[in-house]
Amino acid sequence: MSPSHQSYGVVPGWLLFYALIAVALALFAWRAVFLVRVMLAGRPANRWDKIPARVLSVVVNVFGQARLIRGDFWPGLMHATIFWGFCILTLGTIEFFGKGVTEAFHLPFMSNTALYLILQDTFSLGVILAIAYAAFRRIVTKPRRLTLSAEGLFILLLIFGLMVTDLVADAGRIILAPAPSDHWQFAGAALAAALAHLPEAAVRGIFQAAWWLHATLILAFLVYLPYSKHLHVMAAPLNVFFGPQTPKGKFPTEDLESAESFGVGAITEFTWKDLFDLYNCTECGRCTSACPANVSGKELDPKWLILNLQEHLLESGPSLLGKAGNGGNGKHADAPAHEKPMVGGIIHDNVLWACTTCRWCVEACPVFIEHVPKIVDMRRWLVLTESRFPAELQPTFRNLETNSNPFQMSWQTRTDWAKDLGVKVMSDVGKAEYLYWVGCYGSFDERNRKVARAFVKLLQAAGVDFAILGNEEKCSGEPARRLGNEYLYQTLAQGNVETLKRYQFQTIVTACPHCFNTIRNEYPDFDGRFKVIHHSQLLDELVASGRLKTAKKHDERITYHDACNLGRYNDVYEEPRRVLASTARTDLVEMSLNRKKGFCCGGGGGRAWMEENEGRRVSQVRVEQAMEVKPDILASACPFCLTMFEDGVKSKEVADKIKTRDIAEILAESLE
Ligand code: SF4
Ligand code: SF4
């Protein structure tokens, strides 16, 4: 809308206009102050470090809308159009209201510049189209991840109204007070041409109605924003700015020495950033769309996890402010007595235990909400404060405590798999170029011992100088940490760091992505700073350098499954694919969900040691996805995935058609 409305005196009632602005701002501020005070009732968290990286993330993901467009192209483009349209039209709105205060007000490079006027009309039309597409999806195509809500439709209608009233008011102004730059407003000018035959009084009436409606809608939107899911319009840029800047695979290390309770059992035991996350949910459902727990029929739905916590926070807000409303640390502020407990009441235990910590939800969320740390925090509370966890985890924790592995195997048998291989042990040699971290699956599980042996065969064929820790190796602690047993994790991690520091090596190499992630990203909290690589990376290097030569290339169709701890957590996608490509005469075939969008095998987050009684088995769902591309081999580079797929192909009765192999086994079979 042109801001020159005042100069030709067609908009009456400026006093009413100022009064409306004052009321809208007061209502907005009232709610905003409440939300900020409630948020600050959370525990402290430092999100003011790494400012340049934070600013860059805002530029790329807020202004560039990169994550949205990359995640789901057409809906992403639709949202980006609305967002960019909002940015352009917000400048116009600032000038619109500024001129209401003083006619001299104007933003630089704005009024009547060709670029702005063209952009304004382009985006007005673009937003109208995007709104129509959004409504079509919600009402007609109904994708699973979207919920059709009255609020969602109301907001679409509100935005549509803003765009239409803007164009109609512009058309009226063009007829009543033409300006030389009007032709740049191509949509407004076209509408003006269509209305030009009307009597002037009618045009004036249309203009005034559109102008007032537009102003009222803007102010209504401002007031409605902080009460609705569209709060994200204002909050999301900040949430992206305050997003995590630590390695993706690093979970917070809890101070077990000074804590009075462990984990998070009440809403104010979350950090302020966790609480701010809850204000940001747009209800888009991207997190749920490929959540393996949800897709396989479990009660866990990451969208509703966030929305239920949000509702609980806002309902508890007034009473929280009564107890922790001084903006201080609300660590022990309890929910009002009439309310359900947060863990077990608002969020059921089985919701928390269903998570595989695959990180799909975090990666998919356009507003950078961090679901997984919240889930693990609540698991910590269940395990360490409440001693409440599924019965089958009791032996797992006991085995980790007594034998330093999750299986019921004596720690003294850890090196049995390597007895006849001539593998050096660190306690004998003291140093080696590579320390091969075998992991519990490679050490104790019959199927994965074959992978360990294949990997050793490859290292020996390439003449790599390596040694293992032997019986000194303990579980990395990863399953214990993901299952919420932070105490057990820290004990194991500290023990391993001490052992590793006794020996000289340049690099740790492991075939287990879980150990890889934990030693690489989480051990630095215990002063364990090591160079850690995954076996796919070393094998890729050995093949590329010619130290490993593949001679017996095969013709089988291979599809490769990305392990979450390798891919989404550590961005290792291409190395295992290159290793596999070196063994085959044919190209790899990709499942529809691959790389960043890979679907979990179901074994992460400690789920490998838990029953899967609810819904279907995640591994079956993934095997079905693999079956769609008709592979001869379902390849992976993770012992958890391999174990899950061994089960998956058997339960789908396709074990005779689809072989499940680690990349090391496939490479070893094709050696000269
Ligand atoms: S981490 Fe994976 S399993 Fe857990 S809630 Fe997110 S998407 Fe679902
Ligand atoms: S948590 Fe994120 S991805 Fe999930 S519904 Fe909310 S905004 Fe969308």
XYZ file of C-alpha atoms and ligand atoms in Angstrom:
688
model
C 0.000 0.000 0.000
C 1.281 3.435 -0.810
C 1.986 5.404 2.332
C 0.897 8.692 0.752
C -2.673 8.220 1.947
C -2.560 11.064 4.440
C -1.518 13.683 1.937
C -4.772 13.537 0.022
C -6.857 13.333 3.129
C -9.013 10.340 2.344
C -8.504 8.395 5.557
C -10.448 9.876 8.457
C -10.220 8.986 12.136
C -6.521 9.243 12.915
C -7.241 9.377 16.629
C -8.913 5.997 16.385
C -5.921 4.758 14.412
C -3.463 5.807 17.155
C -5.708 4.319 19.826
C -5.820 1.000 17.971
C -2.017 0.924 17.692
C -1.615 1.693 21.395
C -4.078 -1.034 22.428
C -2.458 -3.592 20.094
C 1.056 -2.813 21.332
C -0.060 -2.984 24.962
C -1.754 -6.382 24.466
C 1.271 -7.668 22.579
C 3.693 -6.458 25.258
C 1.557 -7.949 28.048
C 1.763 -11.400 26.510
C 5.408 -11.063 25.441
C 6.513 -10.138 28.971
C 4.626 -13.153 30.354
C 6.293 -15.497 27.849
C 9.767 -14.138 28.546
C 9.319 -14.379 32.324
C 8.079 -17.969 32.078
C 10.998 -18.860 29.821
C 13.494 -17.370 32.246
C 12.174 -19.641 34.982
C 14.269 -22.356 33.291
C 17.824 -23.216 34.250
C 20.703 -21.181 32.833
C 22.388 -22.144 29.553
C 25.087 -20.289 27.699
C 24.022 -19.627 24.125
C 26.010 -16.445 23.640
C 29.211 -18.076 22.383
C 30.308 -18.364 18.716
C 28.384 -15.266 17.636
C 29.644 -15.237 13.985
C 28.500 -18.852 13.482
C 25.139 -18.014 15.037
C 24.659 -15.006 12.779
C 25.607 -17.114 9.752
C 23.050 -19.738 10.749
C 20.343 -17.035 10.887
C 21.347 -15.703 7.468
C 21.306 -19.169 5.877
C 18.365 -20.753 7.655
C 16.081 -17.808 8.406
C 16.653 -15.360 5.570
C 17.796 -18.049 3.122
C 15.165 -20.600 4.353
C 17.779 -23.250 3.483
C 16.639 -26.035 5.791
C 13.010 -25.714 4.730
C 13.714 -25.758 1.011
C 16.259 -28.569 1.318
C 13.951 -30.662 3.493
C 10.818 -30.711 1.362
C 11.144 -28.603 -1.777
C 7.639 -27.412 -2.757
C 6.220 -26.877 0.744
C 9.590 -25.317 1.621
C 9.337 -22.925 -1.319
C 5.771 -22.102 -0.320
C 6.891 -21.186 3.185
C 9.887 -19.267 1.849
C 7.589 -17.214 -0.411
C 5.363 -16.323 2.526
C 8.403 -15.500 4.666
C 10.128 -13.348 2.042
C 6.789 -11.700 1.266
C 6.394 -10.900 4.946
C 9.870 -9.340 5.060
C 9.127 -7.130 2.038
C 5.668 -6.190 3.218
C 6.874 -5.548 6.779
C 9.054 -2.760 5.398
C 5.959 -1.361 3.695
C 4.001 -1.749 6.939
C 6.631 0.139 8.945
C 6.409 2.961 6.457
C 2.619 2.715 6.445
C 2.449 3.253 10.214
C 5.366 5.703 10.223
C 3.519 7.940 7.805
C 0.546 7.711 10.093
C 2.644 9.456 12.742
C 4.376 11.950 10.463
C 4.117 12.328 6.726
C 7.844 13.034 6.543
C 8.630 9.494 7.683
C 10.162 7.231 5.106
C 12.570 4.325 5.040
C 15.631 4.665 2.791
C 15.304 3.019 -0.646
C 11.596 2.499 -0.127
C 8.887 4.931 -1.190
C 8.239 4.898 -4.853
C 11.454 3.125 -5.802
C 10.915 0.813 -8.742
C 12.653 -2.152 -7.085
C 10.545 -2.009 -3.937
C 7.267 -1.466 -5.784
C 7.940 -4.399 -8.116
C 8.980 -6.644 -5.228
C 5.948 -5.594 -3.205
C 3.461 -6.621 -5.868
C 5.406 -9.717 -6.882
C 5.391 -10.999 -3.329
C 1.784 -9.971 -2.679
C 0.762 -12.240 -5.566
C 3.323 -14.880 -4.559
C 1.986 -15.012 -1.007
C -1.615 -15.328 -2.279
C -0.538 -18.290 -4.441
C 1.404 -19.830 -1.550
C -1.616 -19.456 0.750
C -3.805 -21.172 -1.846
C -1.264 -24.030 -2.087
C -1.101 -24.323 1.726
C -4.911 -24.444 1.977
C -5.057 -27.020 -0.842
C -2.592 -29.271 0.989
C -4.448 -29.019 4.277
C -7.925 -29.516 2.849
C -7.406 -31.722 -0.215
C -4.120 -33.659 -0.275
C -3.820 -33.867 3.551
C -0.233 -35.098 4.015
C 0.146 -37.250 7.116
C 2.392 -34.803 8.916
C -0.085 -31.894 8.804
C -2.999 -31.487 11.182
C -5.993 -29.602 9.833
C -6.772 -27.106 12.582
C -9.176 -24.179 12.725
C -6.291 -22.014 13.918
C -4.161 -22.974 10.909
C -6.966 -22.086 8.495
C -7.728 -18.867 10.375
C -4.113 -17.754 10.036
C -4.056 -18.572 6.328
C -7.218 -16.499 5.955
C -5.680 -13.646 7.933
C -2.591 -13.551 5.706
C -4.754 -13.807 2.595
C -6.825 -10.879 3.867
C -3.690 -8.812 4.474
C -2.497 -9.322 0.916
C -5.857 -8.656 -0.746
C -6.664 -5.526 1.276
C -3.170 -4.222 0.521
C -3.665 -4.648 -3.233
C -7.205 -3.208 -3.213
C -6.150 -0.160 -1.168
C -3.242 0.380 -3.559
C -5.602 0.231 -6.535
C -7.900 2.807 -4.898
C -5.001 5.121 -4.133
C -3.731 4.825 -7.719
C -7.143 5.992 -9.016
C -7.601 8.746 -6.425
C -4.041 10.120 -6.310
C -2.004 8.823 -9.229
C 1.804 9.028 -8.991
C 4.486 8.719 -11.714
C 5.823 5.476 -10.246
C 2.424 3.717 -10.217
C 3.199 1.581 -13.250
C 5.806 -0.327 -11.184
C 2.964 -1.552 -8.968
C 1.823 -3.831 -11.746
C -0.779 -5.747 -9.748
C -2.221 -2.667 -8.049
C -2.247 -0.820 -11.384
C -4.052 -3.700 -13.122
C -6.677 -3.777 -10.368
C -6.980 0.024 -10.604
C -7.638 -0.295 -14.342
C -10.422 -2.769 -13.578
C -12.015 -0.413 -10.986
C -11.477 2.825 -12.949
C -14.996 2.859 -14.388
C -16.583 3.176 -10.908
C -17.736 6.576 -9.612
C -15.153 8.398 -7.494
C -17.264 8.090 -4.320
C -17.408 4.322 -4.737
C -13.647 4.121 -5.283
C -13.105 6.291 -2.195
C -15.366 3.975 -0.186
C -13.493 0.875 -1.431
C -10.173 2.511 -0.660
C -11.158 3.504 2.881
C -12.667 0.105 3.656
C -9.581 -1.719 2.351
C -7.227 0.655 4.161
C -8.935 0.276 7.528
C -9.343 -3.451 7.121
C -5.665 -3.766 6.265
C -4.588 -1.691 9.285
C -6.936 -3.624 11.588
C -5.732 -6.981 10.268
C -2.093 -6.017 10.836
C -2.822 -4.993 14.423
C -5.001 -8.059 15.002
C -2.179 -10.230 13.692
C 0.253 -8.515 16.050
C -1.973 -9.231 19.045
C -2.801 -12.762 17.924
C 0.823 -13.747 17.183
C 2.060 -14.417 20.728
C -1.077 -16.452 21.509
C -0.759 -18.667 18.431
C 1.597 -21.083 16.724
C 2.612 -18.132 14.568
C 4.624 -16.866 17.484
C 7.412 -18.532 15.532
C 7.301 -15.616 13.067
C 9.040 -13.559 15.738
C 10.668 -16.251 17.856
C 12.202 -18.507 15.189
C 15.039 -16.181 14.127
C 16.084 -16.035 17.774
C 15.714 -19.789 18.211
C 17.958 -20.354 15.200
C 20.445 -17.835 16.604
C 20.480 -19.625 19.974
C 20.636 -23.062 18.314
C 23.303 -25.579 19.332
C 26.851 -24.830 18.263
C 28.373 -27.965 19.821
C 29.035 -31.147 17.785
C 25.725 -32.695 16.757
C 26.537 -35.953 18.538
C 27.424 -34.412 21.878
C 24.893 -34.636 24.691
C 25.251 -32.352 27.716
C 27.408 -33.735 30.504
C 25.536 -33.513 33.800
C 27.399 -32.449 36.909
C 26.730 -35.478 39.094
C 28.781 -34.207 42.021
C 26.715 -31.201 43.009
C 23.256 -32.042 41.618
C 20.435 -32.611 44.114
C 18.346 -34.484 41.555
C 19.311 -35.824 38.159
C 17.872 -35.167 34.743
C 14.655 -33.266 34.138
C 11.466 -34.212 35.973
C 9.720 -30.818 36.156
C 9.291 -28.210 33.460
C 11.570 -25.619 35.084
C 14.392 -28.141 35.286
C 14.800 -27.641 31.549
C 17.100 -24.815 30.509
C 15.616 -21.510 29.325
C 16.611 -22.519 25.776
C 14.648 -25.763 26.092
C 11.642 -23.711 27.192
C 12.145 -21.206 24.386
C 12.124 -24.152 21.945
C 8.576 -24.872 23.072
C 7.356 -21.440 21.934
C 8.671 -22.073 18.452
C 6.791 -25.107 17.216
C 4.964 -24.330 13.973
C 3.076 -27.648 14.103
C 4.431 -28.470 10.649
C 4.933 -32.142 11.570
C 8.234 -32.494 9.717
C 9.762 -34.069 12.836
C 7.069 -36.732 12.904
C 7.076 -37.480 9.183
C 10.011 -39.932 9.312
C 10.323 -40.523 13.042
C 10.995 -44.268 13.105
C 9.152 -44.670 16.388
C 6.048 -42.907 15.096
C 6.098 -44.474 11.633
C 6.325 -47.929 13.211
C 3.275 -47.253 15.385
C 4.718 -46.225 18.753
C 3.021 -43.607 20.924
C 5.983 -41.236 20.512
C 5.222 -38.332 18.192
C 7.967 -35.687 18.410
C 5.572 -32.929 17.339
C 3.158 -33.747 20.131
C 6.012 -34.202 22.563
C 6.886 -30.554 21.976
C 3.276 -29.341 21.863
C 2.337 -31.180 25.062
C 5.345 -29.695 26.848
C 4.388 -26.286 25.454
C 0.828 -26.580 26.750
C 2.110 -27.754 30.124
C 4.532 -24.822 30.301
C 1.912 -22.227 29.423
C -0.652 -23.700 31.816
C 1.942 -23.813 34.582
C 3.168 -20.303 33.726
C 1.163 -18.261 36.242
C 1.983 -20.580 39.150
C 5.627 -20.840 38.059
C 5.890 -17.066 38.116
C 4.477 -17.142 41.609
C 7.318 -19.426 42.705
C 10.143 -18.668 40.318
C 8.883 -15.444 38.839
C 11.884 -13.463 39.929
C 13.501 -14.597 36.699
C 15.950 -16.679 38.668
C 16.831 -20.313 38.577
C 13.623 -22.301 38.924
C 15.404 -25.630 39.430
C 13.063 -26.765 42.139
C 9.882 -24.953 41.279
C 7.221 -27.653 41.276
C 4.122 -27.767 39.151
C 0.908 -26.906 41.004
C -0.397 -29.774 43.082
C -3.491 -30.344 40.905
C -1.424 -30.875 37.795
C -0.186 -34.197 36.512
C 3.549 -34.819 36.879
C 5.388 -33.864 33.716
C 7.210 -37.180 33.260
C 4.777 -40.028 33.475
C 1.716 -37.739 33.337
C 2.072 -35.176 30.564
C 4.732 -37.251 28.799
C 4.240 -40.977 29.257
C 7.276 -43.118 30.068
C 6.787 -45.290 26.970
C 6.944 -42.169 24.782
C 10.423 -41.479 26.121
C 11.604 -45.092 25.857
C 10.432 -45.396 22.234
C 13.009 -42.913 20.950
C 15.967 -44.305 19.016
C 17.801 -40.938 19.319
C 18.110 -41.065 15.521
C 18.055 -37.246 15.292
C 15.700 -37.158 12.336
C 13.387 -34.793 14.219
C 16.122 -32.317 15.113
C 17.495 -32.295 11.576
C 14.034 -31.879 10.038
C 12.763 -29.126 12.318
C 12.775 -25.817 10.427
C 12.975 -23.797 13.634
C 15.848 -25.775 15.170
C 13.957 -27.322 18.081
C 16.112 -29.867 19.925
C 13.899 -32.827 20.781
C 16.510 -35.485 21.575
C 18.363 -33.797 24.461
C 14.990 -33.203 26.137
C 14.090 -36.879 25.773
C 17.451 -37.983 27.171
C 17.157 -35.458 30.025
C 13.790 -36.945 30.991
C 15.206 -40.471 30.701
C 17.985 -39.406 33.090
C 15.372 -38.343 35.588
C 13.554 -41.662 35.212
C 16.699 -43.764 35.617
C 18.773 -41.810 38.133
C 16.167 -39.996 40.227
C 13.183 -42.333 40.014
C 14.858 -45.700 39.275
C 11.990 -46.300 36.859
C 12.858 -47.991 33.583
C 11.840 -51.039 31.518
C 12.694 -54.266 33.316
C 14.824 -55.579 30.452
C 17.305 -52.750 31.008
C 18.195 -54.034 34.475
C 20.506 -56.804 33.155
C 21.952 -54.413 30.548
C 22.963 -51.901 33.230
C 24.229 -54.699 35.488
C 26.333 -56.190 32.681
C 27.793 -52.774 31.915
C 28.664 -52.307 35.588
C 30.206 -55.696 36.175
C 31.656 -56.697 32.803
C 31.910 -53.320 31.039
C 29.770 -54.587 28.163
C 25.996 -54.727 27.672
C 25.995 -58.453 26.866
C 26.063 -61.179 29.433
C 29.709 -61.904 28.629
C 32.770 -61.928 30.853
C 35.130 -59.041 30.197
C 37.943 -61.612 30.022
C 36.559 -62.990 26.751
C 36.713 -59.639 24.953
C 39.608 -60.637 22.721
C 38.524 -64.215 21.972
C 37.424 -63.198 18.470
C 41.004 -62.285 17.532
C 42.905 -65.221 19.032
C 44.136 -66.707 15.745
C 44.610 -63.416 13.869
C 47.949 -62.260 15.235
C 46.527 -58.901 16.314
C 48.817 -56.792 18.488
C 47.549 -55.661 21.880
C 48.523 -52.252 23.236
C 49.564 -53.565 26.647
C 52.226 -55.607 24.801
C 53.446 -53.100 22.210
C 52.730 -49.726 23.853
C 52.282 -47.887 20.575
C 50.910 -48.207 17.056
C 49.828 -45.825 14.314
C 46.171 -46.836 14.663
C 44.323 -47.989 17.732
C 41.535 -50.246 16.518
C 38.602 -49.715 18.904
C 36.633 -52.932 18.447
C 33.514 -52.068 20.465
C 31.274 -54.504 22.343
C 29.404 -55.808 19.291
C 32.639 -56.598 17.420
C 34.087 -58.214 20.531
C 31.179 -60.306 21.765
C 28.433 -60.680 19.171
C 28.954 -63.692 16.887
C 27.686 -61.953 13.761
C 29.724 -58.816 14.314
C 32.853 -60.741 15.244
C 32.901 -61.700 11.545
C 32.976 -57.999 10.683
C 35.857 -57.412 13.101
C 37.776 -60.284 11.521
C 37.107 -58.969 8.007
C 38.337 -55.527 9.038
C 41.515 -56.994 10.549
C 42.086 -58.928 7.330
C 41.839 -55.658 5.394
C 44.176 -53.780 7.733
C 46.720 -56.569 7.509
C 46.400 -56.742 3.716
C 47.080 -53.007 3.504
C 50.034 -53.241 5.895
C 48.489 -50.888 8.457
C 50.285 -50.616 11.805
C 47.530 -51.147 14.359
C 46.844 -52.599 17.780
C 43.777 -53.160 19.979
C 43.244 -52.454 23.680
C 42.242 -56.063 24.265
C 40.654 -56.748 27.636
C 41.373 -53.187 28.725
C 38.704 -51.876 26.351
C 35.345 -51.154 27.987
C 32.018 -50.194 26.479
C 32.265 -46.584 25.290
C 29.232 -45.919 27.480
C 27.091 -44.699 24.587
C 24.085 -46.949 25.260
C 24.158 -46.094 28.968
C 24.155 -42.357 28.222
C 21.346 -42.560 25.654
C 19.332 -44.689 28.077
C 19.640 -41.993 30.715
C 22.184 -43.750 32.928
C 24.557 -40.802 32.960
C 26.343 -42.058 36.057
C 27.267 -45.337 34.373
C 28.265 -43.527 31.181
C 30.587 -41.172 33.014
C 32.221 -44.048 34.908
C 32.893 -45.968 31.674
C 34.031 -42.886 29.750
C 36.476 -41.794 32.449
C 37.929 -45.320 32.665
C 38.410 -45.499 28.897
C 40.015 -42.057 28.694
C 42.524 -43.047 31.385
C 43.356 -46.275 29.527
C 43.687 -44.571 26.143
C 46.002 -41.934 27.556
C 48.484 -44.608 28.610
C 49.307 -45.547 25.004
C 50.825 -43.868 21.984
C 48.827 -43.817 18.762
C 47.898 -41.251 16.158
C 44.331 -42.239 15.374
C 41.540 -44.323 16.822
C 39.646 -46.266 14.163
C 36.412 -48.077 14.888
C 33.736 -49.906 12.913
C 31.063 -48.836 15.403
C 29.472 -45.426 14.658
C 28.149 -45.250 18.236
C 31.653 -45.565 19.715
C 32.976 -43.303 16.940
C 30.528 -40.554 17.855
C 30.955 -40.849 21.597
C 34.764 -41.011 21.683
C 35.051 -38.274 19.078
C 32.417 -35.842 20.335
C 31.715 -36.666 23.974
C 35.037 -37.800 25.469
C 36.549 -34.286 25.198
C 34.379 -33.421 28.238
C 36.622 -35.833 30.176
C 39.797 -34.445 28.670
C 39.902 -37.283 26.160
C 40.839 -35.490 22.946
C 41.656 -38.067 20.295
C 41.601 -38.163 16.540
C 38.845 -40.682 15.787
C 37.814 -42.017 12.384
C 35.280 -44.567 11.266
C 36.418 -47.712 9.484
C 34.623 -46.554 6.312
C 36.904 -43.508 6.216
C 40.089 -45.532 6.623
C 38.967 -48.145 4.098
C 38.087 -45.424 1.615
C 41.567 -43.964 2.036
C 43.254 -47.371 1.648
C 41.306 -48.124 -1.540
C 41.940 -44.662 -2.985
C 45.674 -44.868 -2.287
C 45.907 -48.327 -3.884
C 46.943 -50.042 -0.642
C 43.822 -52.168 -0.982
C 43.061 -53.478 -4.456
C 39.698 -54.961 -5.335
C 39.934 -57.645 -7.983
C 36.811 -59.784 -7.750
C 34.150 -57.233 -8.612
C 30.625 -58.530 -8.302
C 27.364 -57.837 -10.123
C 25.022 -57.829 -7.160
C 22.704 -54.896 -6.521
C 23.754 -53.157 -3.323
C 21.782 -50.624 -1.353
C 23.500 -48.824 1.478
C 21.831 -47.838 4.747
C 23.144 -44.725 6.534
C 23.653 -45.297 10.251
C 22.309 -42.307 12.197
C 25.452 -41.951 14.319
C 27.603 -41.918 11.198
C 25.420 -39.840 8.881
C 23.156 -37.386 10.666
C 25.438 -37.126 13.691
C 28.782 -36.907 11.889
C 28.089 -36.246 8.198
C 29.914 -39.342 6.936
C 27.906 -40.233 3.841
C 30.157 -40.688 0.855
C 33.096 -42.737 2.175
C 31.151 -45.981 2.731
C 29.471 -45.530 -0.651
C 32.850 -45.143 -2.361
C 34.134 -48.291 -0.643
C 31.121 -50.234 -1.885
C 31.390 -48.751 -5.377
C 34.974 -50.021 -5.567
C 33.731 -53.595 -5.138
C 30.890 -53.621 -7.642
C 30.496 -53.530 -11.396
C 27.069 -51.938 -11.048
C 26.005 -48.654 -9.431
C 24.633 -48.636 -5.914
C 20.866 -48.303 -5.687
C 19.579 -45.755 -3.207
C 16.562 -46.171 -0.969
C 14.202 -43.193 -1.104
C 15.226 -42.217 2.431
C 18.994 -41.873 2.295
C 21.840 -39.729 3.580
C 20.512 -36.861 5.763
C 17.019 -38.280 5.370
C 18.070 -41.828 6.205
C 15.580 -43.894 8.222
C 16.814 -45.429 11.471
C 17.342 -49.201 11.834
C 15.661 -49.098 15.249
C 18.709 -50.014 17.335
C 19.903 -46.600 18.526
C 19.197 -44.853 21.811
C 19.700 -48.117 23.683
C 16.689 -49.627 21.888
C 18.870 -52.575 20.846
C 18.517 -53.824 24.428
C 14.817 -53.221 24.756
C 11.685 -55.099 23.800
C 9.674 -53.663 20.922
C 6.145 -54.536 21.969
C 4.287 -51.505 20.644
C 3.501 -51.188 16.916
C 5.780 -52.808 14.333
C 9.515 -53.404 14.474
C 11.440 -50.420 13.098
C 13.921 -52.787 11.448
C 11.067 -54.367 9.475
C 9.944 -50.968 8.229
C 13.475 -50.199 7.060
C 13.846 -53.613 5.399
C 10.577 -52.951 3.562
C 12.014 -49.647 2.343
C 15.091 -51.549 1.144
C 12.912 -54.167 -0.593
C 11.399 -51.396 -2.741
C 14.723 -51.097 -4.595
C 15.148 -54.890 -4.902
C 18.711 -55.241 -3.629
C 20.779 -58.421 -3.420
C 22.729 -56.906 -0.544
C 21.590 -54.531 2.185
C 24.910 -53.000 3.224
C 25.612 -51.043 6.381
C 28.586 -49.783 8.330
C 27.341 -50.195 11.884
C 27.047 -53.279 14.101
C 23.717 -52.088 15.516
C 22.225 -51.711 12.028
C 23.606 -55.063 10.910
C 22.076 -56.794 13.928
C 18.723 -55.088 13.369
C 18.693 -56.017 9.679
C 19.586 -59.641 10.380
C 16.343 -59.721 12.384
C 14.477 -57.598 9.851
C 15.154 -59.791 6.815
C 14.289 -62.927 8.793
C 11.002 -61.530 10.049
C 10.141 -60.341 6.517
C 11.127 -63.835 5.267
C 13.543 -62.415 2.703
C 16.803 -63.623 4.291
C 17.367 -65.922 1.287
C 16.972 -63.017 -1.143
C 18.670 -60.108 0.636
C 22.083 -60.551 2.246
C 22.945 -58.218 5.105
C 26.619 -57.235 5.120
C 28.999 -54.727 6.622
C 31.054 -52.788 4.073
C 34.247 -54.354 5.476
C 32.946 -57.838 4.699
C 32.040 -56.885 1.137
C 35.420 -55.266 0.575
C 37.311 -58.189 2.119
C 35.480 -60.616 -0.207
C 36.571 -58.664 -3.244
C 40.263 -58.351 -2.371
C 42.917 -59.602 -4.750
S 15.246 -38.956 17.611
Fe 14.287 -40.234 16.023
S 13.051 -41.697 17.202
Fe 13.544 -40.012 18.608
S 11.812 -38.627 18.435
Fe 13.369 -37.921 17.001
S 12.817 -38.854 15.051
Fe 11.698 -39.976 16.648
S 8.938 -29.520 16.445
Fe 9.747 -28.519 14.591
S 9.444 -30.021 12.934
Fe 8.175 -30.660 14.661
S 6.146 -29.779 14.265
Fe 7.247 -28.331 15.580
S 8.260 -26.934 14.154
Fe 7.640 -28.686 12.933
